[in-house]
PDB file of C-alpha atoms in Angstrom:
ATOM      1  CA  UNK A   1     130.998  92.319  81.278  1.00  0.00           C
ATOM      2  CA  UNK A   2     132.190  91.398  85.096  1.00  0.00           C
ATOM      3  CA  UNK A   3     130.605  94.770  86.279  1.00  0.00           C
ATOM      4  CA  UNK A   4     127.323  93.684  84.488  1.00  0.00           C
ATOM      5  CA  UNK A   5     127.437  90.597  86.406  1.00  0.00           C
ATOM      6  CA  UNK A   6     128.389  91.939  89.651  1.00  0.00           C
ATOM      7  CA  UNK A   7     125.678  93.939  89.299  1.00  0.00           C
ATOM      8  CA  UNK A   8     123.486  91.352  88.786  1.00  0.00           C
ATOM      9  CA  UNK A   9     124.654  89.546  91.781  1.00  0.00           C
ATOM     10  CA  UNK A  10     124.094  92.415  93.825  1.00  0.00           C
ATOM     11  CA  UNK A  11     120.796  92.935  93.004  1.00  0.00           C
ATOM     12  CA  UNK A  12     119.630  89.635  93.328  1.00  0.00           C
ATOM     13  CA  UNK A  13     121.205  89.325  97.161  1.00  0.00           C
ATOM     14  CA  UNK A  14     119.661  93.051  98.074  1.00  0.00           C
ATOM     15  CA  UNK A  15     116.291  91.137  96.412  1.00  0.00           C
ATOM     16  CA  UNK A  16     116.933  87.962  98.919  1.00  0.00           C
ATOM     17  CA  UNK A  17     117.579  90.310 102.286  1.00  0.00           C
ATOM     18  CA  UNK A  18     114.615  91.844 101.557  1.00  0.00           C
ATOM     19  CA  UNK A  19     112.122  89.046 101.030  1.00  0.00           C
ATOM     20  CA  UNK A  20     113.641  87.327 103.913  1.00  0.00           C
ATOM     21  CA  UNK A  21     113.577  90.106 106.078  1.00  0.00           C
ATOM     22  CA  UNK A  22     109.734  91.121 105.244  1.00  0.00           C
ATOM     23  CA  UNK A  23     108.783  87.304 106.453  1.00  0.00           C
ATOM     24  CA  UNK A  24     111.258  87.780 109.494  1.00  0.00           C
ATOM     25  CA  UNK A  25     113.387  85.080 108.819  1.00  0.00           C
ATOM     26  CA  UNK A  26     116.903  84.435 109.972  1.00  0.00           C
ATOM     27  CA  UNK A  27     119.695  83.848 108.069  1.00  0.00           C
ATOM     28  CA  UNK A  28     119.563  80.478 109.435  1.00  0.00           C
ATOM     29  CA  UNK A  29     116.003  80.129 109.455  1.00  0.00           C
ATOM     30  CA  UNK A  30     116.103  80.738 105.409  1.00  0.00           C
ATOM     31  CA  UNK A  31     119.143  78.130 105.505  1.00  0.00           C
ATOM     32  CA  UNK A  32     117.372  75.503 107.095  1.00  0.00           C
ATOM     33  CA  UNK A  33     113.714  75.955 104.892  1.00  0.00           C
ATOM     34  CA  UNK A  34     115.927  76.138 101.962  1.00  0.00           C
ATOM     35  CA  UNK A  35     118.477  73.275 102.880  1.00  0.00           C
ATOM     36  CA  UNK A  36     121.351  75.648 101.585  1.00  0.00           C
ATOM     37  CA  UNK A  37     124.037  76.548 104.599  1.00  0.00           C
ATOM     38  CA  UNK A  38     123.983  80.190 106.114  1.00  0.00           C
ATOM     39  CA  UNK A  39     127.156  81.245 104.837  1.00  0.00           C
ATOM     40  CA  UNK A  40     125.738  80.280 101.143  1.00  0.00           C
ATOM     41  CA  UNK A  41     123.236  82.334 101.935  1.00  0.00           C
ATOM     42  CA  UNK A  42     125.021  85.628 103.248  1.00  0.00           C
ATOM     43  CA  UNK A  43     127.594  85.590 100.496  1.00  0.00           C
ATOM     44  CA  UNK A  44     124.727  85.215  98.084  1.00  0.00           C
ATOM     45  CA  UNK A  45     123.309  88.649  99.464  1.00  0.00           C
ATOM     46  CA  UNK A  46     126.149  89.964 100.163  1.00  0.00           C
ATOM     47  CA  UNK A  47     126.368  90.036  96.246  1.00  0.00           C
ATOM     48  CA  UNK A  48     129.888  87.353  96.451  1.00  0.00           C
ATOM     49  CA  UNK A  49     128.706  84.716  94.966  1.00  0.00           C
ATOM     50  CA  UNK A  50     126.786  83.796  91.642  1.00  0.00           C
ATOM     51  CA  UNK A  51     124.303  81.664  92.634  1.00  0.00           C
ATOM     52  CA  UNK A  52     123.125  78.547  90.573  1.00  0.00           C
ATOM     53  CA  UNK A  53     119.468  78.096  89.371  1.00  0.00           C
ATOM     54  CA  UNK A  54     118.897  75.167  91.630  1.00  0.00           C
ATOM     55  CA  UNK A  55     119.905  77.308  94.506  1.00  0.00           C
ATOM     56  CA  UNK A  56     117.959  80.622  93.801  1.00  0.00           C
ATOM     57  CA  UNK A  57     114.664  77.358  92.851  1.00  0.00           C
ATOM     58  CA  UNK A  58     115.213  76.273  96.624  1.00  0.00           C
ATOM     59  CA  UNK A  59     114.957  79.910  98.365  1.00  0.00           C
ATOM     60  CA  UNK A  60     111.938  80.820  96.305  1.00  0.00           C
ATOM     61  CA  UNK A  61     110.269  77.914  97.396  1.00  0.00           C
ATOM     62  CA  UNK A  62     111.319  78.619 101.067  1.00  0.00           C
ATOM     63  CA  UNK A  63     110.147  82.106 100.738  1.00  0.00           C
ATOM     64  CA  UNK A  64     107.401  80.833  99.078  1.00  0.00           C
ATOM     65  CA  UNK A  65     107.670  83.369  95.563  1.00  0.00           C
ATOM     66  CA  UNK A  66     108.266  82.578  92.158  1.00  0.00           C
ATOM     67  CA  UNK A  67     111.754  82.136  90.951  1.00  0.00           C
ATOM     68  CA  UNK A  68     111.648  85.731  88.909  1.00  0.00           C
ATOM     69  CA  UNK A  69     110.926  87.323  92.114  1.00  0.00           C
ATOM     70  CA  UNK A  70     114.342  87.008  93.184  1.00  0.00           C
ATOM     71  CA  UNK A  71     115.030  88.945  89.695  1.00  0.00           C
ATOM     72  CA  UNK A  72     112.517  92.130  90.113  1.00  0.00           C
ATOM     73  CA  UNK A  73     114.836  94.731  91.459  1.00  0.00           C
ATOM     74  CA  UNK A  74     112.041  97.173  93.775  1.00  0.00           C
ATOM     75  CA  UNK A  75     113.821 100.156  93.710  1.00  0.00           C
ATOM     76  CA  UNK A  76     113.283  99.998  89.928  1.00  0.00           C
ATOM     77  CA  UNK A  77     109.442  99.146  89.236  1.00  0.00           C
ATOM     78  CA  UNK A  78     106.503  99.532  91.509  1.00  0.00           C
ATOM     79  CA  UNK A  79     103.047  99.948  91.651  1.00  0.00           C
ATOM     80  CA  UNK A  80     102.565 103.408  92.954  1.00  0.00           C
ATOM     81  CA  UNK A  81      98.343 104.641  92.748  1.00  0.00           C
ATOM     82  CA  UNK A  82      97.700 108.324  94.104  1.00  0.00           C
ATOM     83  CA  UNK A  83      94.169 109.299  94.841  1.00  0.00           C
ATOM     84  CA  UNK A  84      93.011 112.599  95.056  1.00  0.00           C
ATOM     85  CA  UNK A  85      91.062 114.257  97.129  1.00  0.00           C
ATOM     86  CA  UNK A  86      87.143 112.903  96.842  1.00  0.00           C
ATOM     87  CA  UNK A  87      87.696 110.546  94.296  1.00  0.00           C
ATOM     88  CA  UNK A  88      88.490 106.751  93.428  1.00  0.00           C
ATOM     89  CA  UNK A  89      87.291 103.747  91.926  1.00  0.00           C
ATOM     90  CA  UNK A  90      83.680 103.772  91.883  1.00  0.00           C
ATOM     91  CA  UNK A  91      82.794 100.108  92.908  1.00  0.00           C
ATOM     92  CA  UNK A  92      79.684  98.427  94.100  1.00  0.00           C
ATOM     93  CA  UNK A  93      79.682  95.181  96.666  1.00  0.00           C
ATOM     94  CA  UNK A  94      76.344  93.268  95.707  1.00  0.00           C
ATOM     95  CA  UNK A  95      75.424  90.394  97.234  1.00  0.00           C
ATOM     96  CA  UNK A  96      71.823  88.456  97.539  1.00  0.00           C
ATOM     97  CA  UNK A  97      69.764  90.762  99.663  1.00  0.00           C
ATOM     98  CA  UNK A  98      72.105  93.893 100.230  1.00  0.00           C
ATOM     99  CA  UNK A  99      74.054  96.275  97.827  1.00  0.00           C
ATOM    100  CA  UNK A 100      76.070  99.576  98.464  1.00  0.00           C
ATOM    101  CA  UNK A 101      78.879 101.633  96.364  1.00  0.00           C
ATOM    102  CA  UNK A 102      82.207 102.853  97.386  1.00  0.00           C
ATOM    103  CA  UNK A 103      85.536 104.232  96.499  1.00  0.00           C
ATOM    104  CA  UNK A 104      88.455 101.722  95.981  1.00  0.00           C
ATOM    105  CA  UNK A 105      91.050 104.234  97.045  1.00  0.00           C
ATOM    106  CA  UNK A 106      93.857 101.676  96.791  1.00  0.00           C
ATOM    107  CA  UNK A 107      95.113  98.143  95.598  1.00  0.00           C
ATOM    108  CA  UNK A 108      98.356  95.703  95.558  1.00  0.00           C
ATOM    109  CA  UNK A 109      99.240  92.208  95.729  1.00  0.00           C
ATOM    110  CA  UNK A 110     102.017  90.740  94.828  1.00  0.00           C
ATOM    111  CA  UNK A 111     104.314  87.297  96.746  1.00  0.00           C
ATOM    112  CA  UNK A 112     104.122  88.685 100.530  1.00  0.00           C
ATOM    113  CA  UNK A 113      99.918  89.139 100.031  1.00  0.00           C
ATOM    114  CA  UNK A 114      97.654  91.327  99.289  1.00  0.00           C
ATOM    115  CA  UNK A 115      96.308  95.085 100.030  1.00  0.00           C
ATOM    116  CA  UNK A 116      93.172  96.850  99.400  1.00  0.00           C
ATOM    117  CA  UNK A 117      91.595 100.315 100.735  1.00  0.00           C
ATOM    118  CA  UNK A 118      87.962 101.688 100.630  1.00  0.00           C
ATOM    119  CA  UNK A 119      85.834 104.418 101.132  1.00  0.00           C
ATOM    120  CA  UNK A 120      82.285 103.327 102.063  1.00  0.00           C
ATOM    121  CA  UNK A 121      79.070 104.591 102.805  1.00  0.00           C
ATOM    122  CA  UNK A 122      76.233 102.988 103.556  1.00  0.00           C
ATOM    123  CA  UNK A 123      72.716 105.077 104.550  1.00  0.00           C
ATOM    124  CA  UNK A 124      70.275 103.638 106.862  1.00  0.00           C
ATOM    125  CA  UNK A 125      67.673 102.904 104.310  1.00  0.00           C
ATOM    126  CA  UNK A 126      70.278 100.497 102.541  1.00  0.00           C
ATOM    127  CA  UNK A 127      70.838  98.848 105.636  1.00  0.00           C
ATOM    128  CA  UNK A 128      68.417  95.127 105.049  1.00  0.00           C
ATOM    129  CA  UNK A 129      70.635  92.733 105.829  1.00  0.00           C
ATOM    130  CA  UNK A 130      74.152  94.281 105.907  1.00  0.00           C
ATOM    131  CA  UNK A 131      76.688  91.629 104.768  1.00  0.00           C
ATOM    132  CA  UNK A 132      79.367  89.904 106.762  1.00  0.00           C
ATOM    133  CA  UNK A 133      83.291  88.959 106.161  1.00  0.00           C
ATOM    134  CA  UNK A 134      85.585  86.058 107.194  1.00  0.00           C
ATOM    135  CA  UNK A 135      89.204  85.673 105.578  1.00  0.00           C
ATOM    136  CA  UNK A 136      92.812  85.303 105.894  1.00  0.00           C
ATOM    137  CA  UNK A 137      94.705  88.866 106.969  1.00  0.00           C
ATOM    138  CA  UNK A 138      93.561  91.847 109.064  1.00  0.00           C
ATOM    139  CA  UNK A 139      90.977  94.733 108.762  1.00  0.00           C
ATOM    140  CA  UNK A 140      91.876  98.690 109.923  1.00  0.00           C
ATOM    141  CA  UNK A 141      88.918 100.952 110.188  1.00  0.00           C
ATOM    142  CA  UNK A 142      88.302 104.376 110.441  1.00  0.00           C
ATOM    143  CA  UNK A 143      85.182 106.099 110.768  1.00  0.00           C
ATOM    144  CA  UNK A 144      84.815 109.453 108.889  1.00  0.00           C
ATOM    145  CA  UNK A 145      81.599 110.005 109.527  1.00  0.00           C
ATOM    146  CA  UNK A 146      78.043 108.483 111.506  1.00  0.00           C
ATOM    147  CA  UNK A 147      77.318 106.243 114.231  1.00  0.00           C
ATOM    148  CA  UNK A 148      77.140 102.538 113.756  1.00  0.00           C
ATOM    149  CA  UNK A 149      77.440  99.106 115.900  1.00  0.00           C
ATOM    150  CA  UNK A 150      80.729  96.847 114.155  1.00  0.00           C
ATOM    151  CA  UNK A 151      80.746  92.803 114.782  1.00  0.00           C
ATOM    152  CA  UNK A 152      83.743  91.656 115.320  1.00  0.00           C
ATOM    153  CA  UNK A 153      83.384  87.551 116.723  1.00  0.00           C
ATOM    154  CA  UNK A 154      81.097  87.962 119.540  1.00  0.00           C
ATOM    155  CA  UNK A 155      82.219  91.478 120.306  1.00  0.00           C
ATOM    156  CA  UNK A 156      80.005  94.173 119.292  1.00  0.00           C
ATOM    157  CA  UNK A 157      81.687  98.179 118.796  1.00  0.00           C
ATOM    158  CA  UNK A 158      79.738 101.414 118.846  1.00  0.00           C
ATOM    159  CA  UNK A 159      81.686 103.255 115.725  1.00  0.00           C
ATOM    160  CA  UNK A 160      81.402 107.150 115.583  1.00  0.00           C
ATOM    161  CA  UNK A 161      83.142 109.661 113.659  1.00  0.00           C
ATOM    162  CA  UNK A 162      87.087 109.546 114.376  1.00  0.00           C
ATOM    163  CA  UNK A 163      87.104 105.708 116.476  1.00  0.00           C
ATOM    164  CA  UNK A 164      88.869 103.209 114.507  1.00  0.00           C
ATOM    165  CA  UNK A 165      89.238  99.501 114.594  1.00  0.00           C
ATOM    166  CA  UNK A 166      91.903  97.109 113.782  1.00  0.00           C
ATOM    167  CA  UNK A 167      91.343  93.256 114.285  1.00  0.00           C
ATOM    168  CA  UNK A 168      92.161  89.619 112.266  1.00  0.00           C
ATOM    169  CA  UNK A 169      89.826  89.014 109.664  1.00  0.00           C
ATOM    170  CA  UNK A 170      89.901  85.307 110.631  1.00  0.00           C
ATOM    171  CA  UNK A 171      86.724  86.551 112.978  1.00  0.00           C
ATOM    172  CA  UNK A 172      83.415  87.260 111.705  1.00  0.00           C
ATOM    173  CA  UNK A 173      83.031  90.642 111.208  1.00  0.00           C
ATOM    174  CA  UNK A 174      80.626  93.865 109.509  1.00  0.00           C
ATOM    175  CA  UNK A 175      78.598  96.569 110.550  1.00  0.00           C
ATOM    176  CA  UNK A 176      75.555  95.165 112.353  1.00  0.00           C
ATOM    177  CA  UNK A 177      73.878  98.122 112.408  1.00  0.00           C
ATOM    178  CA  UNK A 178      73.374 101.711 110.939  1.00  0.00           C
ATOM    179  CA  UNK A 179      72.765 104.302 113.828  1.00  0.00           C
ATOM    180  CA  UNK A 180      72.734 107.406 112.110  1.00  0.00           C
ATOM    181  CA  UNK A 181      71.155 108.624 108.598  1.00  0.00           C
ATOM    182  CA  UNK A 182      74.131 107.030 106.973  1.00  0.00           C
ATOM    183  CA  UNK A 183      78.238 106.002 107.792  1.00  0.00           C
ATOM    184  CA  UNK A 184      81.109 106.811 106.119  1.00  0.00           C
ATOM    185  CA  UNK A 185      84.459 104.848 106.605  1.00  0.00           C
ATOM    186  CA  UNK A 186      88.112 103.716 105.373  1.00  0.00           C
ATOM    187  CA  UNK A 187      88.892 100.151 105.648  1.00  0.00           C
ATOM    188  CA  UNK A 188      91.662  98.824 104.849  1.00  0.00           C
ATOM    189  CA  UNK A 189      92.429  95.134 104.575  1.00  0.00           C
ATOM    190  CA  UNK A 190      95.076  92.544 103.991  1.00  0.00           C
ATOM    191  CA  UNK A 191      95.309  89.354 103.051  1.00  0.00           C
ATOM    192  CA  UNK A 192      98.234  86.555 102.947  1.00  0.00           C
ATOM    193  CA  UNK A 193      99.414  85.038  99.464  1.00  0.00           C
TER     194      UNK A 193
END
């Protein structure tokens, strides 16, 4: 029975190092937000300590996840999606004057935020009014094929096969305009929980 709850206590300070360390908090940082001292806190992932509900309540509310966060062990489950070659979800953005499919080749979210990847194409013909995006996170594109003109703000990018893009999503952004027959990209975007 103590090995089973050593265990335990391992695993939920390996758990704590790493959701402090993906928001790149301190020891003392996490101490502070939680009101818990820092040596509580290193002999807690350091696996030395069996640490009261109250205290594991206080650094899930500092780091902002739900108590049984600090319970999910990552090296045990995980969503894991593999997309072959030419395929994906088959998907279609509508919205009041503009419509276009793509491929969702990829999607997550979970207490640090959220993750999604597409394949889009858009032809010229589809182009009416193309839509545009404003959110929390950051966009990565990457332009498989075509030549188009990408808002981002006030800036505008010409887009051909093999540029990409990378920029905070907190700016206005889309294509703006459709320069060959059609486009074909990967975007990738995230978004804070």
């Amino acid at each position: 029975m103590q090995d089973k709850k050593s265990d335990t206590e391992l695993e939920i300070g390996r758990t704590l190092q790493r959701l402090r360390q993906e928001r790149s908090l301190t020891v003392t940082e996490l101490a502070t937000q939680a009101n818990l001292s820092t040596a509580m806190i290193s002999r807690i992932e350091n696996g030395h300590v069996s640490p009261s509900l109250g205290t594991l309540q206080a650094l899930a509310d500092a780091l902002s996840v739900s108590l049984m966060a600090l319970f999910s062990h990552s090296d045990h489950t995980a969503d894991v999606h593999h997309v072959p070659a030419g395929t994906g979800l088959p998907s279609r953005r509508i919205t009041h004057d503009h419509a276009h499919d793509y491929l969702t080749l990829g999607k997550h979210s979970g207490p640090g935020g959220s993750f999604q990847s597409a394949r889009i194409r858009i032809s010229k013909q589809d182009q009416t009014t193309l839509p545009k995006y404003q959110h929390e996170g950051h966009v990565f594109i990457y332009m498989i094929d075509g030549r188009a003109l990408y808002v981002c703000g006030t800036e505008e990018f010409l887009m051909a096969a093999g540029d990409t893009l990378s920029f905070d999503a907190k700016l206005p952004h889309g294509v703006d305009k459709i320069l060959s027959d059609e486009i074909e990209f990967i975007t990738v975007s995230t978004r804070p929980q």
